[in-house]
Amino acid sequence: AQSVAQPEDQVNVAEGNPLTVKCTYSVSGNPYLFWYVQYPNRGLQFLLKYITGDNLVKGSYGFEAEFNKSQTSFHLKKPSALVSDSALYFCAVSLRGTGNTPLVFGKGTRLSVIA
Amino acid sequence: DSGVTQTPKHLITATGQRVTLRCSPRSGDLSVYWYQQSLDQGLQFLIQYYNGEERAKGNILERFSAQQFPDLHSELNLSSLELGDSALYFCASSQRDSVDYEQYFGPGTRLTVT
């Protein structure tokens, strides 16, 4: 079975500092990995995905994530945080190559960027 | 705006009742997914339809059912409602029947069961 762990419920960072939101996954094969963001009273918005190829994936709003197979991680990063980045971030995983396997989401990490 | 619409935005109903949530996918998207988001369970996949056919099932209770119509809109029916069914219900759509296509989420329907 697939699973995703986001070990931090909350991450606080000062504006202008780099941010990292952690994600580790467990699948019995090769994963598809995704990051989504949820702003208050809104649905989830797609940020980026790893399917195959380059381990460093660049996405929307200056975010990037690095796929690390040996550590089964897919941490979300941004070099310089903005107050507007404050939101709930979800990591998700699916199993590649098995047809249509639904996404499994982590519990979410609340990012708070302080001015 | 993702292009996915959901109605109603809010729904308050009593235990034992039945409700229907509606979702219209983005233009051109054939696949519709339903999710439930609650504080204790997080975001859980319920069910997926592709071009009118059920494609995948997740943690969907027997009291819940869904369908996708020929015009591709989808409805999620929740019956014999319990207090624990109170949650945000999201619909998402994607172009194809494959999870590597991004899913675009609607704004959600907040269901409160009293």
Coordinates of N, CA and C in Angstrom, one line a residue:
Chain A
A1 N 0.8 -1.2 0.0 CA 0.0 0.0 0.0 C 0.9 1.2 0.0
Q2 N 0.3 2.3 -0.6 CA 1.1 3.6 -0.6 C 0.8 4.4 0.6
S3 N 1.8 5.1 1.0 CA 1.5 6.1 2.1 C 2.5 7.3 2.0
V4 N 2.1 8.4 2.6 CA 2.9 9.6 2.6 C 2.9 10.1 4.0
A5 N 4.1 10.5 4.4 CA 4.3 11.1 5.7 C 4.8 12.6 5.6
Q6 N 4.1 13.5 6.2 CA 4.6 14.8 6.3 C 4.8 15.0 7.8
P7 N 6.1 15.0 8.3 CA 6.4 14.9 9.7 C 6.1 16.1 10.5
E8 N 6.0 17.2 9.8 CA 5.7 18.5 10.5 C 4.3 19.0 10.3
D9 N 3.6 19.2 11.4 CA 2.2 19.8 11.2 C 2.3 21.2 10.8
Q10 N 3.4 21.9 11.3 CA 3.5 23.4 11.2 C 5.0 23.7 10.9
V11 N 5.2 24.6 10.0 CA 6.5 25.1 9.7 C 6.4 26.6 9.8
N12 N 7.3 27.3 10.5 CA 7.3 28.7 10.6 C 8.6 29.2 10.0
V13 N 8.6 30.2 9.2 CA 9.8 30.7 8.6 C 9.6 32.3 8.4
A14 N 10.7 33.0 8.5 CA 10.7 34.4 8.4 C 10.7 34.7 6.9
E15 N 10.0 35.8 6.5 CA 10.0 36.2 5.1 C 11.4 36.5 4.6
G16 N 11.7 36.0 3.4 CA 13.0 36.1 2.8 C 14.0 35.0 3.1
N17 N 13.6 34.2 4.1 CA 14.4 33.0 4.4 C 14.0 31.8 3.5
P18 N 14.9 30.9 3.3 CA 14.6 29.7 2.6 C 13.6 28.8 3.4
L19 N 12.7 28.1 2.7 CA 11.8 27.2 3.4 C 11.9 25.8 2.8
T20 N 11.6 24.9 3.7 CA 11.6 23.4 3.3 C 10.3 22.8 4.0
V21 N 9.5 22.1 3.2 CA 8.4 21.3 3.8 C 8.7 19.9 3.4
K22 N 8.8 19.1 4.5 CA 9.2 17.7 4.3 C 8.1 16.7 3.9
C23 N 8.5 15.7 3.1 CA 7.6 14.7 2.7 C 8.4 13.4 2.5
T24 N 8.0 12.3 3.0 CA 8.6 11.0 2.7 C 7.4 10.1 2.3
Y25 N 7.7 9.1 1.5 CA 6.7 8.3 0.9 C 7.1 6.8 1.0
S26 N 6.1 6.0 0.9 CA 6.3 4.5 0.8 C 5.4 3.9 -0.3
V27 N 6.0 3.3 -1.2 CA 5.3 2.6 -2.3 C 6.1 1.4 -2.6
S28 N 5.4 0.4 -3.2 CA 6.1 -0.9 -3.5 C 6.5 -0.8 -5.0
G29 N 7.1 0.2 -5.5 CA 7.4 0.4 -6.9 C 7.9 1.8 -7.1
N30 N 7.8 2.2 -8.4 CA 8.2 3.6 -8.7 C 7.1 4.6 -8.5
P31 N 7.4 5.7 -7.9 CA 6.3 6.6 -7.5 C 6.1 7.7 -8.5
Y32 N 4.8 8.2 -8.6 CA 4.5 9.5 -9.0 C 4.4 10.4 -7.8
L33 N 5.0 11.6 -7.7 CA 4.9 12.4 -6.5 C 4.4 13.8 -6.9
F34 N 3.6 14.4 -6.0 CA 3.0 15.7 -6.3 C 3.0 16.5 -5.0
W35 N 3.0 17.8 -5.3 CA 2.8 18.8 -4.2 C 1.6 19.7 -4.6
Y36 N 0.7 19.8 -3.7 CA -0.5 20.7 -3.8 C -0.5 21.7 -2.7
V37 N -1.1 22.9 -2.9 CA -1.2 23.9 -1.9 C -2.7 24.3 -1.7
Q38 N -3.1 24.5 -0.5 CA -4.5 24.9 -0.2 C -4.5 26.2 0.6
Y39 N -5.1 27.2 0.0 CA -5.3 28.5 0.6 C -6.6 28.5 1.4
P40 N -6.8 29.3 2.4 CA -8.0 29.3 3.2 C -9.2 29.4 2.3
N41 N -10.2 28.5 2.6 CA -11.5 28.5 1.9 C -11.4 28.3 0.4
R42 N -10.3 27.6 0.0 CA -10.1 27.3 -1.4 C -9.9 25.8 -1.6
G43 N -10.0 25.3 -2.8 CA -9.6 24.0 -3.1 C -8.1 23.9 -3.3
L44 N -7.6 22.7 -3.5 CA -6.2 22.5 -3.7 C -5.7 23.0 -5.0
Q45 N -4.5 23.5 -5.1 CA -3.9 23.9 -6.3 C -2.6 23.1 -6.6
F46 N -2.5 22.7 -7.8 CA -1.3 21.9 -8.2 C 0.0 22.8 -8.2
L47 N 1.0 22.3 -7.6 CA 2.3 23.1 -7.6 C 3.3 22.5 -8.5
L48 N 3.6 21.2 -8.3 CA 4.6 20.5 -9.2 C 4.4 19.0 -9.0
K49 N 5.1 18.3 -9.9 CA 5.1 16.8 -9.9 C 6.4 16.2 -10.3
Y50 N 6.7 15.0 -9.8 CA 7.8 14.2 -10.3 C 7.2 13.0 -11.0
I51 N 7.5 12.8 -12.2 CA 7.1 11.6 -12.9 C 8.3 10.7 -13.2
T52 N 9.3 11.3 -13.9 CA 10.5 10.6 -14.2 C 11.5 11.6 -14.7
G53 N 12.8 11.2 -14.8 CA 13.8 12.2 -15.3 C 14.5 12.9 -14.2
D54 N 14.8 14.2 -14.4 CA 15.5 15.0 -13.5 C 15.0 15.0 -12.1
N55 N 15.8 14.7 -11.1 CA 15.3 14.6 -9.7 C 14.9 15.9 -9.2
L56 N 15.4 17.0 -9.7 CA 14.9 18.4 -9.2 C 13.8 18.9 -10.1
V57 N 12.7 19.1 -9.5 CA 11.5 19.5 -10.3 C 11.2 20.9 -9.9
K58 N 10.9 21.8 -10.9 CA 10.6 23.2 -10.6 C 9.1 23.3 -10.9
G59 N 8.4 24.1 -10.1 CA 7.0 24.3 -10.2 C 6.6 25.7 -10.2
S60 N 5.3 25.9 -9.8 CA 4.7 27.2 -9.8 C 5.2 28.0 -8.6
Y61 N 5.1 29.4 -8.7 CA 5.4 30.4 -7.7 C 6.8 30.2 -7.1
G62 N 7.8 29.7 -7.9 CA 9.2 29.6 -7.4 C 9.5 28.4 -6.6
F63 N 8.5 27.5 -6.4 CA 8.8 26.3 -5.6 C 9.5 25.3 -6.4
E64 N 10.2 24.4 -5.7 CA 10.9 23.3 -6.4 C 10.9 22.1 -5.4
A65 N 11.1 20.9 -5.9 CA 11.2 19.8 -5.0 C 12.2 18.8 -5.5
E66 N 12.9 18.1 -4.6 CA 13.9 17.1 -5.0 C 13.5 15.7 -4.7
F67 N 13.5 14.9 -5.7 CA 13.1 13.5 -5.5 C 14.4 12.8 -5.1
N68 N 14.4 12.1 -4.0 CA 15.5 11.3 -3.5 C 15.1 9.9 -3.3
K69 N 15.5 9.0 -4.2 CA 15.0 7.7 -4.1 C 15.5 6.9 -2.9
S70 N 16.8 7.1 -2.6 CA 17.4 6.4 -1.5 C 16.8 6.7 -0.2
Q71 N 16.4 8.0 0.0 CA 15.8 8.4 1.2 C 14.2 8.4 1.1
T72 N 13.7 8.0 0.0 CA 12.2 8.0 -0.3 C 11.6 9.3 0.2
S73 N 12.2 10.4 -0.3 CA 11.8 11.7 0.1 C 11.5 12.6 -1.1
F74 N 10.7 13.6 -0.9 CA 10.3 14.6 -1.9 C 10.0 15.9 -1.2
H75 N 11.0 16.5 -0.7 CA 10.9 17.7 0.1 C 10.6 18.9 -0.9
L76 N 9.7 19.8 -0.4 CA 9.4 21.0 -1.1 C 10.3 22.2 -0.6
K77 N 10.8 23.0 -1.6 CA 11.7 24.0 -1.1 C 11.4 25.3 -1.9
K78 N 11.8 26.4 -1.3 CA 11.8 27.7 -2.0 C 12.9 28.5 -1.4
P79 N 13.7 29.2 -2.3 CA 14.9 29.9 -1.8 C 14.5 31.1 -0.9
S80 N 13.4 31.8 -1.1 CA 13.1 33.0 -0.4 C 11.6 33.0 -0.2
A81 N 11.2 32.9 1.1 CA 9.7 32.7 1.4 C 9.0 34.1 1.4
L82 N 7.8 34.1 0.9 CA 6.9 35.3 0.9 C 5.8 35.1 1.9
V83 N 5.3 36.2 2.5 CA 4.1 36.1 3.4 C 3.0 35.4 2.7
S84 N 2.8 35.6 1.4 CA 1.7 35.1 0.6 C 1.9 33.6 0.4
D85 N 3.0 33.0 0.7 CA 3.2 31.5 0.7 C 2.5 30.8 1.8
S86 N 2.1 31.6 2.8 CA 1.4 31.0 4.0 C 0.2 30.2 3.6
A87 N 0.1 28.9 3.8 CA -1.0 28.1 3.3 C -0.7 26.7 3.9
L88 N -1.6 25.8 3.5 CA -1.5 24.3 3.8 C -1.0 23.6 2.6
Y89 N 0.1 22.8 2.8 CA 0.8 22.1 1.8 C 0.6 20.6 1.9
F90 N 0.2 20.0 0.8 CA 0.0 18.6 0.8 C 0.9 17.9 -0.2
C91 N 1.6 16.8 0.3 CA 2.3 15.9 -0.6 C 1.5 14.8 -1.0
A92 N 1.6 14.2 -2.2 CA 0.8 13.1 -2.6 C 1.6 12.1 -3.4
V93 N 1.2 10.9 -3.4 CA 2.0 9.8 -4.1 C 1.0 8.9 -4.8
S94 N 1.4 8.4 -5.9 CA 0.7 7.3 -6.6 C 1.7 6.4 -7.2
L95 N 1.3 5.2 -7.5 CA 2.2 4.1 -8.0 C 2.2 4.2 -9.5
R96 N 3.4 4.3 -10.0 CA 3.6 4.4 -11.5 C 3.5 3.0 -12.1
G97 N 2.9 3.0 -13.3 CA 3.0 1.8 -14.1 C 1.9 0.8 -13.8
T98 N 0.9 1.1 -13.0 CA -0.1 0.1 -12.7 C -1.5 0.6 -13.1
G99 N -1.5 1.3 -14.2 CA -2.8 1.9 -14.6 C -3.2 3.1 -13.8
N100 N -4.4 3.1 -13.3 CA -4.8 4.3 -12.6 C -4.9 4.0 -11.1
T101 N -3.8 4.4 -10.4 CA -3.8 4.3 -9.0 C -4.1 5.6 -8.4
P102 N -5.1 5.8 -7.5 CA -5.4 7.1 -7.0 C -4.3 7.7 -6.2
L103 N -4.4 9.0 -6.1 CA -3.4 9.7 -5.2 C -3.7 9.4 -3.8
V104 N -2.6 9.3 -3.0 CA -2.7 9.2 -1.5 C -2.0 10.5 -1.0
F105 N -2.7 11.2 -0.2 CA -2.2 12.5 0.3 C -1.7 12.3 1.7
G106 N -0.7 13.2 2.0 CA -0.3 13.3 3.4 C -1.3 14.1 4.2
K107 N -1.0 14.3 5.5 CA -1.9 15.0 6.4 C -1.9 16.5 6.2
G108 N -0.8 17.0 5.5 CA -0.7 18.4 5.3 C 0.3 19.0 6.3
T109 N 1.0 20.1 5.8 CA 1.8 20.9 6.7 C 1.4 22.3 6.5
R110 N 1.1 23.0 7.6 CA 0.8 24.4 7.6 C 2.0 25.2 7.6
L111 N 2.2 26.0 6.6 CA 3.4 26.9 6.5 C 2.9 28.3 6.9
S112 N 3.7 28.9 7.8 CA 3.4 30.3 8.2 C 4.7 31.1 8.0
V113 N 4.6 32.1 7.1 CA 5.7 33.0 6.8 C 5.5 34.3 7.5
I114 N 6.4 34.6 8.3 CA 6.2 35.8 9.2 C 7.0 37.0 8.7
A115 N 6.3 38.1 8.5 CA 7.0 39.3 8.0 C 8.0 39.9 9.0
Chain B
D1 N -8.9 30.6 -10.3 CA -10.1 29.8 -10.6 C -9.7 28.6 -11.4
S2 N -9.9 27.4 -10.9 CA -9.5 26.1 -11.5 C -10.4 25.8 -12.7
G3 N -11.6 26.3 -12.8 CA -12.5 25.9 -13.8 C -13.4 24.8 -13.4
V4 N -13.2 24.2 -12.2 CA -14.1 23.2 -11.7 C -15.1 23.9 -10.8
T5 N -16.3 23.6 -11.0 CA -17.4 24.2 -10.1 C -18.1 23.2 -9.3
Q6 N -18.4 23.6 -8.1 CA -19.1 22.7 -7.2 C -20.3 23.4 -6.5
T7 N -21.4 22.7 -6.5 CA -22.6 23.3 -5.8 C -23.2 22.3 -4.9
P8 N -23.8 22.7 -3.7 CA -23.7 24.1 -3.2 C -22.4 24.3 -2.5
K9 N -22.1 25.5 -2.1 CA -20.9 25.8 -1.3 C -21.0 25.3 0.1
H10 N -22.2 25.5 0.7 CA -22.4 25.0 2.1 C -23.7 24.3 2.1
L11 N -23.8 23.3 3.0 CA -24.9 22.5 3.2 C -25.1 22.1 4.6
I12 N -26.2 22.4 5.2 CA -26.4 22.0 6.6 C -27.7 21.1 6.6
T13 N -27.5 20.0 7.2 CA -28.6 19.0 7.2 C -28.6 18.2 8.5
A14 N -29.6 17.4 8.7 CA -29.8 16.7 9.9 C -29.3 15.2 9.7
T15 N -29.0 14.6 10.8 CA -28.7 13.2 10.7 C -29.8 12.4 10.1
G16 N -29.5 11.4 9.4 CA -30.4 10.5 8.7 C -30.9 11.0 7.4
Q17 N -30.6 12.2 7.0 CA -31.0 12.8 5.7 C -30.1 12.3 4.6
R18 N -30.5 12.7 3.4 CA -29.8 12.4 2.2 C -29.5 13.7 1.4
V19 N -28.3 13.9 0.9 CA -27.9 15.1 0.1 C -27.2 14.7 -1.1
T20 N -27.2 15.6 -2.1 CA -26.5 15.4 -3.4 C -25.6 16.6 -3.6
L21 N -24.3 16.3 -3.9 CA -23.3 17.3 -4.2 C -23.0 17.2 -5.7
R22 N -22.9 18.4 -6.3 CA -22.7 18.4 -7.7 C -21.4 19.0 -8.1
C23 N -20.8 18.5 -9.2 CA -19.5 18.9 -9.7 C -19.5 19.0 -11.2
S24 N -19.0 20.1 -11.7 CA -18.8 20.3 -13.1 C -17.4 20.4 -13.4
P25 N -16.8 19.5 -14.2 CA -15.3 19.5 -14.4 C -14.9 20.6 -15.4
R26 N -13.6 20.8 -15.5 CA -13.1 21.8 -16.4 C -13.5 21.3 -17.8
S27 N -13.7 22.3 -18.7 CA -14.0 22.0 -20.1 C -12.9 21.1 -20.7
G28 N -13.4 19.9 -21.3 CA -12.5 19.0 -21.9 C -11.9 17.9 -21.0
D29 N -12.1 18.0 -19.7 CA -11.7 17.0 -18.8 C -12.7 15.9 -18.7
L30 N -12.2 14.6 -18.8 CA -13.1 13.5 -18.8 C -13.1 12.8 -17.5
S31 N -12.1 13.0 -16.6 CA -12.0 12.3 -15.4 C -12.4 13.2 -14.2
V32 N -13.2 12.6 -13.3 CA -13.7 13.3 -12.1 C -13.3 12.5 -10.9
Y33 N -12.8 13.1 -9.9 CA -12.4 12.5 -8.6 C -13.2 13.2 -7.5
W34 N -13.6 12.4 -6.5 CA -14.2 13.0 -5.3 C -13.3 12.7 -4.1
Y35 N -13.2 13.7 -3.3 CA -12.4 13.6 -2.0 C -13.2 14.1 -0.9
Q36 N -12.8 13.6 0.3 CA -13.4 14.1 1.6 C -12.3 14.6 2.4
Q37 N -12.4 15.8 2.9 CA -11.4 16.4 3.8 C -12.0 16.6 5.2
S38 N -11.4 16.0 6.2 CA -11.9 16.2 7.5 C -10.7 16.4 8.4
L39 N -10.9 17.0 9.6 CA -9.7 17.3 10.5 C -9.0 16.0 10.9
D40 N -9.8 15.0 11.2 CA -9.2 13.8 11.8 C -8.7 12.8 10.7
Q41 N -9.3 12.8 9.5 CA -8.9 11.8 8.5 C -8.0 12.4 7.4
G42 N -7.9 13.7 7.4 CA -7.2 14.4 6.3 C -7.9 14.3 5.0
L43 N -7.2 14.3 3.9 CA -7.8 14.3 2.6 C -7.8 12.8 2.1
Q44 N -9.1 12.3 1.9 CA -9.2 10.9 1.5 C -9.9 10.8 0.2
F45 N -9.3 10.0 -0.7 CA -9.9 9.7 -2.0 C -11.2 8.9 -1.8
L46 N -12.2 9.2 -2.5 CA -13.5 8.5 -2.4 C -13.7 7.6 -3.6
I47 N -13.8 8.3 -4.8 CA -14.1 7.6 -6.0 C -13.7 8.4 -7.2
Q48 N -13.5 7.7 -8.4 CA -13.1 8.3 -9.6 C -14.0 7.8 -10.7
Y49 N -14.4 8.7 -11.6 CA -15.1 8.4 -12.8 C -14.4 8.9 -14.0
Y50 N -14.4 8.1 -15.1 CA -13.8 8.6 -16.4 C -14.8 8.3 -17.5
N51 N -15.2 9.4 -18.1 CA -16.1 9.4 -19.2 C -17.4 8.5 -18.9
G52 N -17.9 8.7 -17.8 CA -19.1 8.0 -17.4 C -19.0 6.7 -16.7
E53 N -17.8 6.2 -16.6 CA -17.6 4.9 -16.0 C -16.8 5.0 -14.7
E54 N -17.1 4.2 -13.7 CA -16.4 4.2 -12.5 C -15.0 3.6 -12.8
R55 N -13.9 4.2 -12.3 CA -12.6 3.8 -12.6 C -11.8 3.3 -11.3
A56 N -12.0 3.9 -10.2 CA -11.3 3.6 -9.0 C -12.2 3.9 -7.8
K57 N -12.0 3.1 -6.8 CA -12.8 3.3 -5.6 C -11.8 3.4 -4.4
G58 N -12.0 4.3 -3.5 CA -11.2 4.5 -2.3 C -12.0 4.2 -1.1
N59 N -11.9 5.0 -0.1 CA -12.5 4.7 1.2 C -14.0 5.3 1.2
I60 N -14.7 4.8 0.3 CA -16.1 5.3 0.2 C -17.1 4.4 0.9
L61 N -17.9 5.0 1.7 CA -18.8 4.2 2.5 C -20.0 3.7 1.6
E62 N -20.6 2.6 2.0 CA -21.7 2.1 1.2 C -22.9 3.0 1.2
R63 N -23.0 3.9 2.2 CA -24.1 4.9 2.2 C -23.8 6.0 1.2
F64 N -22.6 6.0 0.6 CA -22.3 7.1 -0.4 C -22.3 6.4 -1.8
S65 N -22.7 7.2 -2.8 CA -22.6 6.7 -4.2 C -22.4 7.9 -5.1
A66 N -21.9 7.6 -6.3 CA -21.7 8.7 -7.2 C -22.0 8.3 -8.6
Q67 N -22.1 9.2 -9.5 CA -22.2 8.9 -10.9 C -21.7 10.1 -11.7
Q68 N -21.4 9.8 -13.0 CA -21.0 10.8 -13.9 C -21.9 10.7 -15.1
F69 N -22.4 11.8 -15.5 CA -23.5 11.9 -16.5 C -22.9 12.1 -17.9
P70 N -23.7 11.9 -19.0 CA -23.2 12.1 -20.3 C -22.5 13.4 -20.6
D71 N -23.0 14.5 -19.9 CA -22.4 15.8 -20.1 C -21.2 16.0 -19.2
L72 N -20.7 14.9 -18.6 CA -19.5 14.8 -17.7 C -19.6 15.4 -16.4
H73 N -20.7 16.0 -16.0 CA -20.8 16.5 -14.6 C -21.0 15.2 -13.7
S74 N -20.7 15.4 -12.5 CA -20.8 14.3 -11.6 C -21.6 14.7 -10.3
E75 N -22.2 13.7 -9.7 CA -22.9 13.9 -8.5 C -22.5 12.9 -7.4
L76 N -22.3 13.4 -6.2 CA -22.0 12.5 -5.1 C -23.2 12.5 -4.2
N77 N -23.8 11.3 -3.9 CA -25.0 11.2 -3.1 C -24.6 10.6 -1.7
L78 N -25.0 11.3 -0.7 CA -24.6 10.8 0.7 C -26.0 10.6 1.4
S79 N -26.2 9.4 1.9 CA -27.4 9.1 2.5 C -27.2 8.6 4.0
S80 N -28.4 8.6 4.7 CA -28.3 8.2 6.1 C -27.2 8.9 6.8
L81 N -27.2 10.2 6.7 CA -26.1 11.0 7.2 C -25.8 10.9 8.7
E82 N -24.6 10.8 9.0 CA -24.2 10.8 10.4 C -23.3 12.0 10.8
L83 N -23.2 12.3 12.0 CA -22.4 13.5 12.4 C -21.0 13.4 11.9
G84 N -20.5 12.2 11.8 CA -19.1 12.1 11.3 C -18.9 12.3 9.8
D85 N -20.0 12.5 9.1 CA -19.9 12.8 7.7 C -19.7 14.3 7.4
S86 N -19.7 15.1 8.5 CA -19.4 16.5 8.3 C -18.0 16.7 7.9
A87 N -17.8 17.4 6.8 CA -16.5 17.5 6.2 C -16.6 18.4 5.0
L88 N -15.4 18.7 4.4 CA -15.4 19.4 3.1 C -15.3 18.3 2.0
Y89 N -16.1 18.4 1.0 CA -16.1 17.4 -0.1 C -15.6 18.1 -1.3
F90 N -14.5 17.6 -1.9 CA -13.9 18.2 -3.0 C -14.1 17.3 -4.2
C91 N -14.3 18.0 -5.3 CA -14.3 17.3 -6.6 C -13.0 17.8 -7.4
A92 N -12.4 17.0 -8.1 CA -11.3 17.4 -9.0 C -11.5 16.8 -10.3
S93 N -10.9 17.4 -11.3 CA -11.0 16.8 -12.7 C -9.6 16.8 -13.3
S94 N -9.4 15.9 -14.3 CA -8.2 15.9 -15.1 C -8.6 15.4 -16.5
Q95 N -7.6 15.6 -17.4 CA -7.8 15.4 -18.8 C -8.1 13.9 -19.1
R96 N -7.2 13.1 -18.5 CA -7.3 11.7 -18.9 C -7.4 10.8 -17.7
D97 N -7.5 9.5 -18.0 CA -7.7 8.5 -17.0 C -6.3 8.0 -16.5
S98 N -5.5 8.9 -16.0 CA -4.2 8.5 -15.5 C -3.8 9.5 -14.5
V99 N -3.2 9.0 -13.4 CA -3.0 9.9 -12.3 C -1.8 10.8 -12.6
D100 N -1.0 10.6 -13.6 CA 0.1 11.5 -13.9 C -0.4 12.8 -14.5
Y101 N -1.7 12.9 -14.9 CA -2.2 14.2 -15.3 C -2.7 15.0 -14.0
E102 N -2.3 16.3 -14.0 CA -2.7 17.1 -12.8 C -4.2 17.1 -12.6
Q103 N -4.5 17.0 -11.3 CA -5.9 17.2 -11.0 C -6.2 18.6 -10.6
Y104 N -7.3 19.2 -11.1 CA -7.7 20.5 -10.8 C -8.9 20.4 -9.8
F105 N -8.8 21.1 -8.7 CA -9.8 21.0 -7.6 C -10.8 22.1 -7.7
G106 N -12.0 21.7 -7.4 CA -13.0 22.7 -7.2 C -12.9 23.4 -5.8
P107 N -13.8 24.4 -5.5 CA -13.7 25.1 -4.2 C -14.2 24.3 -3.0
G108 N -14.9 23.2 -3.3 CA -15.5 22.3 -2.2 C -16.9 22.6 -1.8
T109 N -17.5 21.6 -1.2 CA -18.8 21.8 -0.6 C -18.6 21.5 0.9
R110 N -18.9 22.4 1.8 CA -18.8 22.1 3.2 C -20.1 21.6 3.7
L111 N -20.1 20.4 4.1 CA -21.3 19.7 4.7 C -21.2 19.7 6.2
T112 N -22.3 20.1 6.8 CA -22.4 20.1 8.2 C -23.7 19.3 8.6
V113 N -23.5 18.2 9.3 CA -24.6 17.3 9.7 C -24.8 17.6 11.2
T114 N -26.1 18.0 11.5 CA -26.4 18.3 12.9 C -27.3 17.3 13.6

